[in-house]
Amino acid sequence: MQLKAALAALLPASAVATIKIPISKLPREEFTAKLLTAGSHKPPTLMSAKSSSSVRGASATSRKLGGENIVIRDLGNAQYYGSVQIGTPAQSFQVVFDTGSADFWVPSAACTKHESNCHKKQAYDPSASTSYAAVEAGAKSEFHIEYGSGPVSGDFATDTVRLADDYDVEDQTFAIVSHTTGLGETYKVASFDGILGLAFPILSQNPDAPTVMKNLMEQDSSITLHMFGFFLGDEANGELTIGGYDESRISGEITWVDLLMPTYWVAPIDSVKWGTQTLSDGTSSGIMDTGTSLIYAPAAIATAMANSLGGMFYPQVQLYLIDCDTPVPDLDFIVGGKAITIPSEDLVLQDDSGEFCFFTISSMNFGSQESTGELADEVVEQITQLAGTSGLPVPDGMDTWLLGDTLLRQIYTVWDVDQEKFGFADLA
């Protein structure tokens, strides 16, 4: 794959194919209302394999090329979703493109009939697709994943998946889910049907089955670069580019860092600075997650930050209430020697009454026995073997931040699967 990427980098831009997917964003008022709905917001949890069964479920010279379009909308300023088609003839679904997970699932008719939060979703009908097939004998057939909010389960199958109008991925393994109770009311009001994970296969509930991205690369010779780029518009349209990145979106050079390990998109952080304070210096890592809206810090750091603002924790929304007049410093993450700055105004949410403000840094929980954010035991074992230490996808002694769209919309991001690198650049 490295040779493939190197050769592709030598080609003119017109010879490198990409799929370009426009994205848009919920109005800030609608996002705030959903986030501050009691019971709808649950902080993610990563767990050490030592304490339980653990964790949820391009080279710099590469170039971009114009391609097909898929209309995508952003749910809750965090979940960017768009149309994906499955089957022959095609059945259309809205799916979240999520760098924090690696599975692809859509609802079944049983889900829309029996699950209260699934009634209005688009259901996949295997009997209506001539390209549908059950998984091969001996392959994993049952699907079960735990997200931070709860379980989703169903059965694996295979069918043709289409991205945009011209990119078919044949015999793609995906899950047809029948149980979505664990996603709660958030899923009921969401505009997406399913999730298409963009993390590494080791996080998948079926790591022996290639992901959509991997199959696309292997089946379509015009897609020569196994990478993608995200521009997350802030009150403006954005774009997901598959097969490269969009040079017109960036200013200056791309800063690249090697991933700590190819599980989540987890990158080393040089330091974290909050105003004049240094919160972390060379001992942090960041999970880059397009499926998460806010920033989640290690619990001790989040608590200290909130206390310095006079914050009061509201368990109903899992956020700290602060005085709207409290000055909040900018937050800087130094990654690869370059600062990613989150301005103070993006660290505060104000409710629709205008009377209450909430600090948008929440706690990332680690090691809690009560956690619902767990992967299957075999996935944890694989991560443990890869890391050589614990089930967490970072070296021992490092704390971990979960960096969602609050950070990712400040920059253009490039996700290089082949080279296991994360890149970012200033926005044009």
Short mmCIF file of C-alpha atoms in Angstrom, two decimals:
data_model
loop_
_atom_site.label_atom_id
_atom_site.label_comp_id
_atom_site.label_asym_id
_atom_site.label_seq_id
_atom_site.Cartn_x
_atom_site.Cartn_y
_atom_site.Cartn_z
CA MET A 1 0.00 0.00 0.00
CA GLN A 2 2.87 2.40 0.67
CA LEU A 3 4.16 1.87 -2.88
CA LYS A 4 0.65 2.41 -4.21
CA ALA A 5 0.35 5.73 -2.36
CA ALA A 6 3.81 6.85 -3.48
CA LEU A 7 3.05 6.13 -7.13
CA ALA A 8 -0.30 7.89 -6.89
CA ALA A 9 1.38 10.98 -5.46
CA LEU A 10 3.41 11.32 -8.67
CA LEU A 11 0.28 11.48 -10.81
CA PRO A 12 -1.35 14.77 -11.82
CA ALA A 13 -4.41 15.75 -9.80
CA SER A 14 -6.71 14.85 -12.67
CA ALA A 15 -5.51 11.23 -12.47
CA VAL A 16 -6.36 10.79 -8.79
CA ALA A 17 -10.02 10.00 -8.18
CA THR A 18 -11.92 11.14 -5.11
CA ILE A 19 -15.50 11.10 -3.95
CA LYS A 20 -16.55 14.55 -2.69
CA ILE A 21 -19.46 14.71 -0.27
CA PRO A 22 -20.96 18.09 0.71
CA ILE A 23 -21.92 18.43 4.37
CA SER A 24 -23.97 20.98 6.30
CA LYS A 25 -24.55 21.81 9.93
CA LEU A 26 -27.51 22.10 12.26
CA PRO A 27 -28.16 25.66 13.45
CA ARG A 28 -26.42 26.32 16.74
CA GLU A 29 -29.77 26.90 18.49
CA GLU A 30 -31.10 23.48 17.48
CA PHE A 31 -27.88 21.75 18.51
CA THR A 32 -27.90 23.47 21.90
CA ALA A 33 -31.51 22.51 22.53
CA LYS A 34 -30.80 18.84 21.79
CA LEU A 35 -27.60 18.75 23.82
CA LEU A 36 -29.27 20.32 26.85
CA THR A 37 -32.24 17.94 26.82
CA ALA A 38 -32.12 16.09 30.14
CA GLY A 39 -30.94 12.52 29.75
CA SER A 40 -29.87 12.85 26.11
CA HIS A 41 -26.19 13.53 26.72
CA LYS A 42 -23.97 10.82 28.18
CA PRO A 43 -20.19 11.28 28.28
CA PRO A 44 -18.20 8.54 26.54
CA THR A 45 -16.16 6.09 28.57
CA LEU A 46 -12.92 4.29 27.79
CA MET A 47 -12.08 1.42 30.08
CA SER A 48 -8.87 -0.39 30.83
CA ALA A 49 -8.88 -4.08 30.02
CA LYS A 50 -7.51 -4.60 33.52
CA SER A 51 -10.75 -3.30 35.04
CA SER A 52 -13.42 -4.65 32.70
CA SER A 53 -14.07 -5.61 29.10
CA SER A 54 -13.10 -2.15 27.80
CA VAL A 55 -13.51 0.61 25.24
CA ARG A 56 -16.22 1.70 22.77
CA GLY A 57 -17.50 0.88 19.98
CA ALA A 58 -1.42 9.79 2.44
CA SER A 59 1.50 11.02 2.18
CA ALA A 60 2.09 14.78 2.35
CA THR A 61 2.58 14.94 -1.40
CA SER A 62 -0.80 13.43 -2.29
CA ARG A 63 -3.33 15.46 -4.24
CA LYS A 64 -7.10 15.88 -4.65
CA LEU A 65 -9.49 15.53 -7.55
CA GLY A 66 -13.13 16.51 -8.05
CA GLY A 67 -15.65 13.68 -7.92
CA GLU A 68 -19.18 12.65 -7.06
CA ASN A 69 -21.42 14.38 -4.53
CA ILE A 70 -23.52 13.00 -1.68
CA VAL A 71 -25.66 15.43 0.30
CA ILE A 72 -24.78 15.22 3.98
CA ARG A 73 -26.26 16.99 6.98
CA ASP A 74 -24.79 17.37 10.42
CA LEU A 75 -26.78 16.04 13.35
CA GLY A 76 -26.28 17.98 16.56
CA ASN A 77 -23.15 19.70 15.26
CA ALA A 78 -21.41 16.37 15.61
CA GLN A 79 -22.82 13.60 13.46
CA TYR A 80 -22.28 14.23 9.79
CA TYR A 81 -24.53 12.07 7.71
CA GLY A 82 -25.36 11.52 4.09
CA SER A 83 -26.99 9.20 1.64
CA VAL A 84 -25.59 5.71 1.12
CA GLN A 85 -27.34 3.14 -1.04
CA ILE A 86 -27.51 -0.60 -0.42
CA GLY A 87 -28.80 -3.36 -2.68
CA THR A 88 -30.08 -3.92 -6.22
CA PRO A 89 -32.20 -1.95 -6.91
CA ALA A 90 -30.72 0.57 -4.50
CA GLN A 91 -32.28 1.33 -1.11
CA SER A 92 -31.23 4.70 0.33
CA PHE A 93 -30.17 5.38 3.92
CA GLN A 94 -28.82 8.32 5.85
CA VAL A 95 -25.69 7.21 7.71
CA VAL A 96 -23.27 8.93 10.05
CA PHE A 97 -19.66 8.98 8.81
CA ASP A 98 -17.97 8.24 12.13
CA THR A 99 -14.20 8.14 12.70
CA GLY A 100 -14.84 6.87 16.24
CA SER A 101 -16.16 3.45 15.19
CA ALA A 102 -15.50 0.86 12.50
CA ASP A 103 -18.81 -0.90 11.85
CA PHE A 104 -21.48 -0.25 9.22
CA TRP A 105 -25.10 -0.85 10.17
CA VAL A 106 -28.63 0.11 9.10
CA PRO A 107 -32.04 -0.81 10.60
CA SER A 108 -34.18 -3.83 9.73
CA ALA A 109 -37.95 -4.01 9.35
CA ALA A 110 -38.11 -5.63 12.80
CA CYS A 111 -36.39 -2.56 14.23
CA THR A 112 -38.83 -0.12 12.67
CA LYS A 113 -41.76 -2.25 13.83
CA HIS A 114 -40.81 -3.15 17.39
CA GLU A 115 -38.31 -0.56 18.67
CA SER A 116 -39.91 2.69 19.82
CA ASN A 117 -36.94 4.84 18.73
CA CYS A 118 -36.73 3.17 15.31
CA HIS A 119 -40.28 3.60 13.96
CA LYS A 120 -39.51 6.39 11.51
CA LYS A 121 -36.22 5.02 10.22
CA GLN A 122 -35.62 3.66 6.74
CA ALA A 123 -35.52 -0.14 6.97
CA TYR A 124 -33.36 -2.38 4.79
CA ASP A 125 -35.35 -5.08 2.99
CA PRO A 126 -33.15 -8.04 1.97
CA SER A 127 -36.00 -9.63 -0.03
CA ALA A 128 -36.08 -6.58 -2.30
CA SER A 129 -32.40 -6.84 -3.28
CA THR A 130 -31.14 -9.30 -5.87
CA SER A 131 -27.56 -8.76 -4.67
CA TYR A 132 -28.29 -9.57 -1.01
CA ALA A 133 -26.60 -12.65 0.46
CA ALA A 134 -26.19 -14.15 3.88
CA VAL A 135 -22.65 -14.29 5.22
CA GLU A 136 -20.59 -17.32 4.22
CA ALA A 137 -20.73 -20.47 6.32
CA GLY A 138 -18.40 -20.16 9.29
CA ALA A 139 -18.31 -16.35 9.15
CA LYS A 140 -19.54 -14.28 12.07
CA SER A 141 -23.29 -13.84 11.72
CA GLU A 142 -24.42 -11.99 14.87
CA PHE A 143 -23.75 -8.28 15.42
CA HIS A 144 -23.61 -6.59 18.82
CA ILE A 145 -21.94 -3.29 19.65
CA GLU A 146 -21.98 -1.04 22.70
CA TYR A 147 -21.87 2.69 22.07
CA GLY A 148 -21.58 5.19 24.91
CA SER A 149 -25.37 5.35 25.04
CA GLY A 150 -26.07 1.61 24.91
CA PRO A 151 -26.26 -1.54 22.77
CA VAL A 152 -27.19 -2.07 19.13
CA SER A 153 -27.60 -5.60 17.81
CA GLY A 154 -28.71 -7.59 14.77
CA ASP A 155 -27.25 -9.83 12.07
CA PHE A 156 -24.50 -9.54 9.48
CA ALA A 157 -25.22 -9.82 5.75
CA THR A 158 -23.60 -8.83 2.45
CA ASP A 159 -24.82 -6.66 -0.39
CA THR A 160 -23.66 -3.98 -2.84
CA VAL A 161 -23.03 -0.58 -1.25
CA ARG A 162 -23.01 2.55 -3.42
CA LEU A 163 -21.28 5.82 -2.53
CA ALA A 164 -22.47 8.74 -4.67
CA ASP A 165 -23.79 7.64 -8.04
CA ASP A 166 -20.88 5.72 -9.52
CA TYR A 167 -18.88 4.00 -6.77
CA ASP A 168 -20.13 0.48 -6.05
CA VAL A 169 -18.64 -1.73 -3.34
CA GLU A 170 -19.72 -5.31 -4.02
CA ASP A 171 -20.22 -8.06 -1.45
CA GLN A 172 -19.83 -5.61 1.42
CA THR A 173 -20.43 -7.05 4.87
CA PHE A 174 -22.67 -4.85 7.04
CA ALA A 175 -25.10 -5.30 9.91
CA ILE A 176 -28.89 -5.22 9.73
CA VAL A 177 -29.89 -4.17 13.24
CA SER A 178 -33.12 -5.14 14.95
CA HIS A 179 -32.47 -3.73 18.44
CA THR A 180 -31.63 -0.06 19.07
CA THR A 181 -33.02 0.47 22.57
CA GLY A 182 -29.57 1.41 23.87
CA LEU A 183 -29.46 4.51 21.66
CA GLY A 184 -32.43 5.97 23.53
CA GLU A 185 -34.47 8.99 22.52
CA THR A 186 -31.47 10.61 20.82
CA TYR A 187 -31.75 8.09 17.98
CA LYS A 188 -35.51 8.63 17.72
CA VAL A 189 -35.16 12.34 16.93
CA ALA A 190 -31.99 11.96 14.89
CA SER A 191 -32.07 12.33 11.12
CA PHE A 192 -29.79 9.37 10.42
CA ASP A 193 -30.70 5.71 9.96
CA GLY A 194 -27.36 4.04 10.59
CA ILE A 195 -23.62 4.49 11.04
CA LEU A 196 -20.70 3.97 8.67
CA GLY A 197 -17.52 3.68 10.72
CA LEU A 198 -14.21 5.07 9.45
CA ALA A 199 -11.93 3.86 12.26
CA PHE A 200 -9.54 0.93 11.89
CA PRO A 201 -10.86 -2.64 11.47
CA ILE A 202 -9.52 -3.78 14.86
CA LEU A 203 -12.40 -1.84 16.47
CA SER A 204 -14.98 -3.63 14.35
CA GLN A 205 -17.23 -6.29 15.80
CA ASN A 206 -16.26 -8.33 12.73
CA PRO A 207 -12.59 -7.47 12.08
CA ASP A 208 -12.21 -10.31 9.54
CA ALA A 209 -14.66 -8.57 7.21
CA PRO A 210 -13.12 -5.63 5.28
CA THR A 211 -14.60 -2.20 5.97
CA VAL A 212 -16.36 -0.16 3.29
CA MET A 213 -13.26 2.01 2.83
CA LYS A 214 -10.95 -0.98 2.45
CA ASN A 215 -13.23 -2.71 -0.04
CA LEU A 216 -13.66 0.50 -2.02
CA MET A 217 -9.91 0.81 -2.37
CA GLU A 218 -9.47 -2.80 -3.44
CA GLN A 219 -12.37 -2.88 -5.91
CA ASP A 220 -12.10 0.54 -7.58
CA SER A 221 -8.74 1.06 -9.24
CA SER A 222 -9.48 4.77 -9.78
CA ILE A 223 -9.37 5.35 -5.98
CA THR A 224 -5.62 5.10 -5.48
CA LEU A 225 -5.16 6.84 -2.12
CA HIS A 226 -6.59 5.25 1.00
CA MET A 227 -7.27 8.51 2.79
CA PHE A 228 -10.06 10.99 3.34
CA GLY A 229 -10.40 14.64 4.30
CA PHE A 230 -13.00 16.43 6.43
CA PHE A 231 -14.02 20.08 6.28
CA LEU A 232 -16.67 20.63 8.96
CA GLY A 233 -18.46 23.84 8.17
CA ASP A 234 -19.39 26.14 11.05
CA GLU A 235 -22.80 27.60 10.14
CA ALA A 236 -21.76 26.86 6.54
CA ASN A 237 -21.54 23.96 4.12
CA GLY A 238 -18.70 21.48 4.56
CA GLU A 239 -17.25 18.54 2.70
CA LEU A 240 -15.98 14.98 3.08
CA THR A 241 -13.51 13.88 0.42
CA ILE A 242 -12.70 10.17 0.01
CA GLY A 243 -9.58 9.10 -1.86
CA GLY A 244 -7.52 12.19 -1.05
CA TYR A 245 -8.19 15.69 0.23
CA ASP A 246 -9.32 19.04 -1.14
CA GLU A 247 -6.40 21.45 -1.53
CA SER A 248 -8.77 24.37 -2.07
CA ARG A 249 -9.93 24.04 1.54
CA ILE A 250 -6.51 24.46 3.13
CA SER A 251 -4.03 27.25 3.75
CA GLY A 252 -0.34 26.44 4.10
CA GLU A 253 1.22 23.05 4.69
CA ILE A 254 -0.38 19.98 6.24
CA THR A 255 1.03 18.99 9.64
CA TRP A 256 1.33 15.20 9.94
CA VAL A 257 1.69 13.03 13.02
CA ASP A 258 2.01 9.26 13.31
CA LEU A 259 -0.86 7.60 15.12
CA LEU A 260 0.02 6.03 18.46
CA MET A 261 -1.59 2.85 17.17
CA PRO A 262 -4.15 2.09 14.42
CA THR A 263 -7.28 1.49 16.48
CA TYR A 264 -9.06 4.77 17.02
CA TRP A 265 -7.60 7.75 15.21
CA VAL A 266 -5.45 8.49 18.27
CA ALA A 267 -2.63 11.02 17.91
CA PRO A 268 0.07 12.25 20.32
CA ILE A 269 -0.43 15.73 21.80
CA ASP A 270 2.68 17.78 22.57
CA SER A 271 0.92 19.94 25.14
CA VAL A 272 -2.43 21.43 26.12
CA LYS A 273 -2.59 25.11 27.10
CA TRP A 274 -5.56 26.98 28.49
CA GLY A 275 -4.85 30.66 28.59
CA THR A 276 -1.65 30.98 30.65
CA GLN A 277 -1.99 27.49 32.16
CA THR A 278 -0.34 24.33 30.86
CA LEU A 279 -2.80 21.50 31.43
CA SER A 280 -0.62 18.77 29.99
CA ASP A 281 2.93 18.64 28.68
CA GLY A 282 3.97 15.64 26.59
CA THR A 283 1.79 13.11 28.38
CA SER A 284 -1.47 13.33 26.41
CA SER A 285 -3.09 11.74 23.41
CA GLY A 286 -6.19 12.69 21.46
CA ILE A 287 -8.83 10.49 19.87
CA MET A 288 -10.08 12.38 16.80
CA ASP A 289 -13.79 11.61 16.49
CA THR A 290 -16.22 13.10 13.96
CA GLY A 291 -19.08 11.31 15.73
CA THR A 292 -18.63 13.32 18.93
CA SER A 293 -19.77 16.90 19.36
CA LEU A 294 -17.78 18.18 22.34
CA ILE A 295 -14.33 17.79 23.89
CA TYR A 296 -13.90 15.30 26.71
CA ALA A 297 -10.90 15.71 29.00
CA PRO A 298 -9.50 13.35 31.64
CA ALA A 299 -11.83 13.70 34.63
CA ALA A 300 -9.33 15.47 36.92
CA ILE A 301 -8.48 18.04 34.24
CA ALA A 302 -12.11 18.69 33.30
CA THR A 303 -13.04 19.15 36.95
CA ALA A 304 -10.15 21.54 37.59
CA MET A 305 -11.04 23.61 34.51
CA ALA A 306 -14.68 23.85 35.52
CA ASN A 307 -13.84 24.68 39.14
CA SER A 308 -11.63 27.55 38.02
CA LEU A 309 -14.68 28.99 36.27
CA GLY A 310 -16.92 28.52 39.29
CA GLY A 311 -18.78 25.77 37.46
CA MET A 312 -21.57 23.70 38.99
CA PHE A 313 -22.05 20.20 37.60
CA TYR A 314 -25.53 19.45 36.26
CA PRO A 315 -25.96 15.65 36.05
CA GLN A 316 -29.09 16.01 33.91
CA VAL A 317 -26.99 17.17 30.96
CA GLN A 318 -23.55 16.03 32.20
CA LEU A 319 -22.12 19.54 31.79
CA TYR A 320 -20.95 22.35 34.07
CA LEU A 321 -23.14 25.41 34.48
CA ILE A 322 -21.13 28.64 34.58
CA ASP A 323 -21.98 32.32 34.87
CA CYS A 324 -22.46 33.74 31.38
CA ASP A 325 -20.21 36.68 32.25
CA THR A 326 -17.29 34.48 33.32
CA PRO A 327 -14.23 35.05 31.11
CA VAL A 328 -13.14 31.78 29.48
CA PRO A 329 -9.63 31.49 27.97
CA ASP A 330 -8.88 30.04 24.55
CA LEU A 331 -7.83 26.39 24.55
CA ASP A 332 -4.75 25.29 22.55
CA PHE A 333 -3.76 21.75 21.57
CA ILE A 334 -0.18 21.58 20.28
CA VAL A 335 -0.01 18.65 17.84
CA GLY A 336 3.04 17.96 15.70
CA GLY A 337 4.51 21.27 16.87
CA LYS A 338 1.52 23.28 15.59
CA ALA A 339 -1.26 24.81 17.69
CA ILE A 340 -4.93 24.06 17.12
CA THR A 341 -6.79 26.88 18.86
CA ILE A 342 -10.35 26.63 20.08
CA PRO A 343 -11.59 30.17 20.75
CA SER A 344 -13.31 30.89 24.03
CA GLU A 345 -16.71 31.43 22.40
CA ASP A 346 -16.70 27.81 21.22
CA LEU A 347 -16.17 26.58 24.79
CA VAL A 348 -19.49 27.97 26.04
CA LEU A 349 -23.09 27.06 25.16
CA GLN A 350 -25.99 29.32 26.06
CA ASP A 351 -29.50 27.92 26.37
CA ASP A 352 -32.43 29.35 24.44
CA SER A 353 -33.52 31.50 27.38
CA GLY A 354 -30.21 33.33 27.30
CA GLU A 355 -29.94 32.97 31.07
CA PHE A 356 -27.85 29.81 31.43
CA CYS A 357 -24.40 29.00 30.05
CA PHE A 358 -22.61 25.65 30.04
CA PHE A 359 -18.91 24.85 29.71
CA THR A 360 -18.41 22.52 26.73
CA ILE A 361 -15.45 20.62 28.18
CA SER A 362 -16.83 17.51 29.85
CA SER A 363 -15.21 14.51 31.56
CA MET A 364 -13.86 11.49 29.75
CA ASN A 365 -14.36 8.56 32.12
CA PHE A 366 -11.86 5.76 32.51
CA GLY A 367 -12.10 2.42 34.25
CA SER A 368 -15.66 2.65 35.56
CA GLN A 369 -17.23 -0.73 36.20
CA GLU A 370 -20.61 0.83 35.45
CA SER A 371 -19.60 1.87 31.96
CA THR A 372 -21.84 0.97 29.03
CA GLY A 373 -19.17 1.95 26.51
CA GLU A 374 -17.59 -1.46 26.08
CA LEU A 375 -16.37 -3.52 23.17
CA ALA A 376 -16.52 -7.26 22.92
CA ASP A 377 -13.86 -9.19 24.86
CA GLU A 378 -12.15 -10.41 21.68
CA VAL A 379 -11.71 -6.81 20.46
CA VAL A 380 -10.16 -5.82 23.78
CA GLU A 381 -7.81 -8.79 23.58
CA GLN A 382 -6.69 -7.72 20.12
CA ILE A 383 -6.04 -4.14 21.29
CA THR A 384 -4.18 -5.46 24.32
CA GLN A 385 -1.93 -7.62 22.12
CA LEU A 386 -1.31 -4.70 19.76
CA ALA A 387 -0.52 -2.28 22.57
CA GLY A 388 1.41 -4.78 24.65
CA THR A 389 0.15 -3.08 27.82
CA SER A 390 -3.57 -2.50 28.41
CA GLY A 391 -6.85 -2.32 26.52
CA LEU A 392 -6.61 1.43 26.13
CA PRO A 393 -5.30 2.45 22.70
CA VAL A 394 -2.49 4.59 24.18
CA PRO A 395 0.80 3.81 25.95
CA ASP A 396 0.71 3.47 29.72
CA GLY A 397 1.22 6.76 31.52
CA MET A 398 -0.59 8.90 28.93
CA ASP A 399 -3.95 10.53 29.55
CA THR A 400 -6.48 10.70 26.74
CA TRP A 401 -8.74 13.43 25.40
CA LEU A 402 -11.68 12.72 23.11
CA LEU A 403 -11.58 15.50 20.53
CA GLY A 404 -14.86 15.99 18.72
CA ASP A 405 -16.22 18.55 16.32
CA THR A 406 -15.54 21.51 18.62
CA LEU A 407 -11.89 21.00 17.71
CA LEU A 408 -12.17 19.38 14.28
CA ARG A 409 -14.13 22.26 12.72
CA GLN A 410 -11.30 24.66 13.52
CA ILE A 411 -9.06 22.94 10.94
CA TYR A 412 -9.07 20.86 7.77
CA THR A 413 -8.31 17.26 8.70
CA VAL A 414 -6.73 14.49 6.62
CA TRP A 415 -6.93 10.85 7.65
CA ASP A 416 -4.30 8.62 6.02
CA VAL A 417 -5.21 4.98 6.46
CA ASP A 418 -2.25 3.43 4.62
CA GLN A 419 0.44 5.47 6.37
CA GLU A 420 -1.41 5.49 9.74
CA LYS A 421 -1.13 9.26 10.02
CA PHE A 422 -3.38 12.11 11.02
CA GLY A 423 -2.93 15.43 9.25
CA PHE A 424 -4.38 18.89 9.61
CA ALA A 425 -4.01 22.34 8.12
CA ASP A 426 -5.35 25.84 8.58
CA LEU A 427 -8.59 26.53 6.76
CA ALA A 428 -8.40 28.52 3.56
#
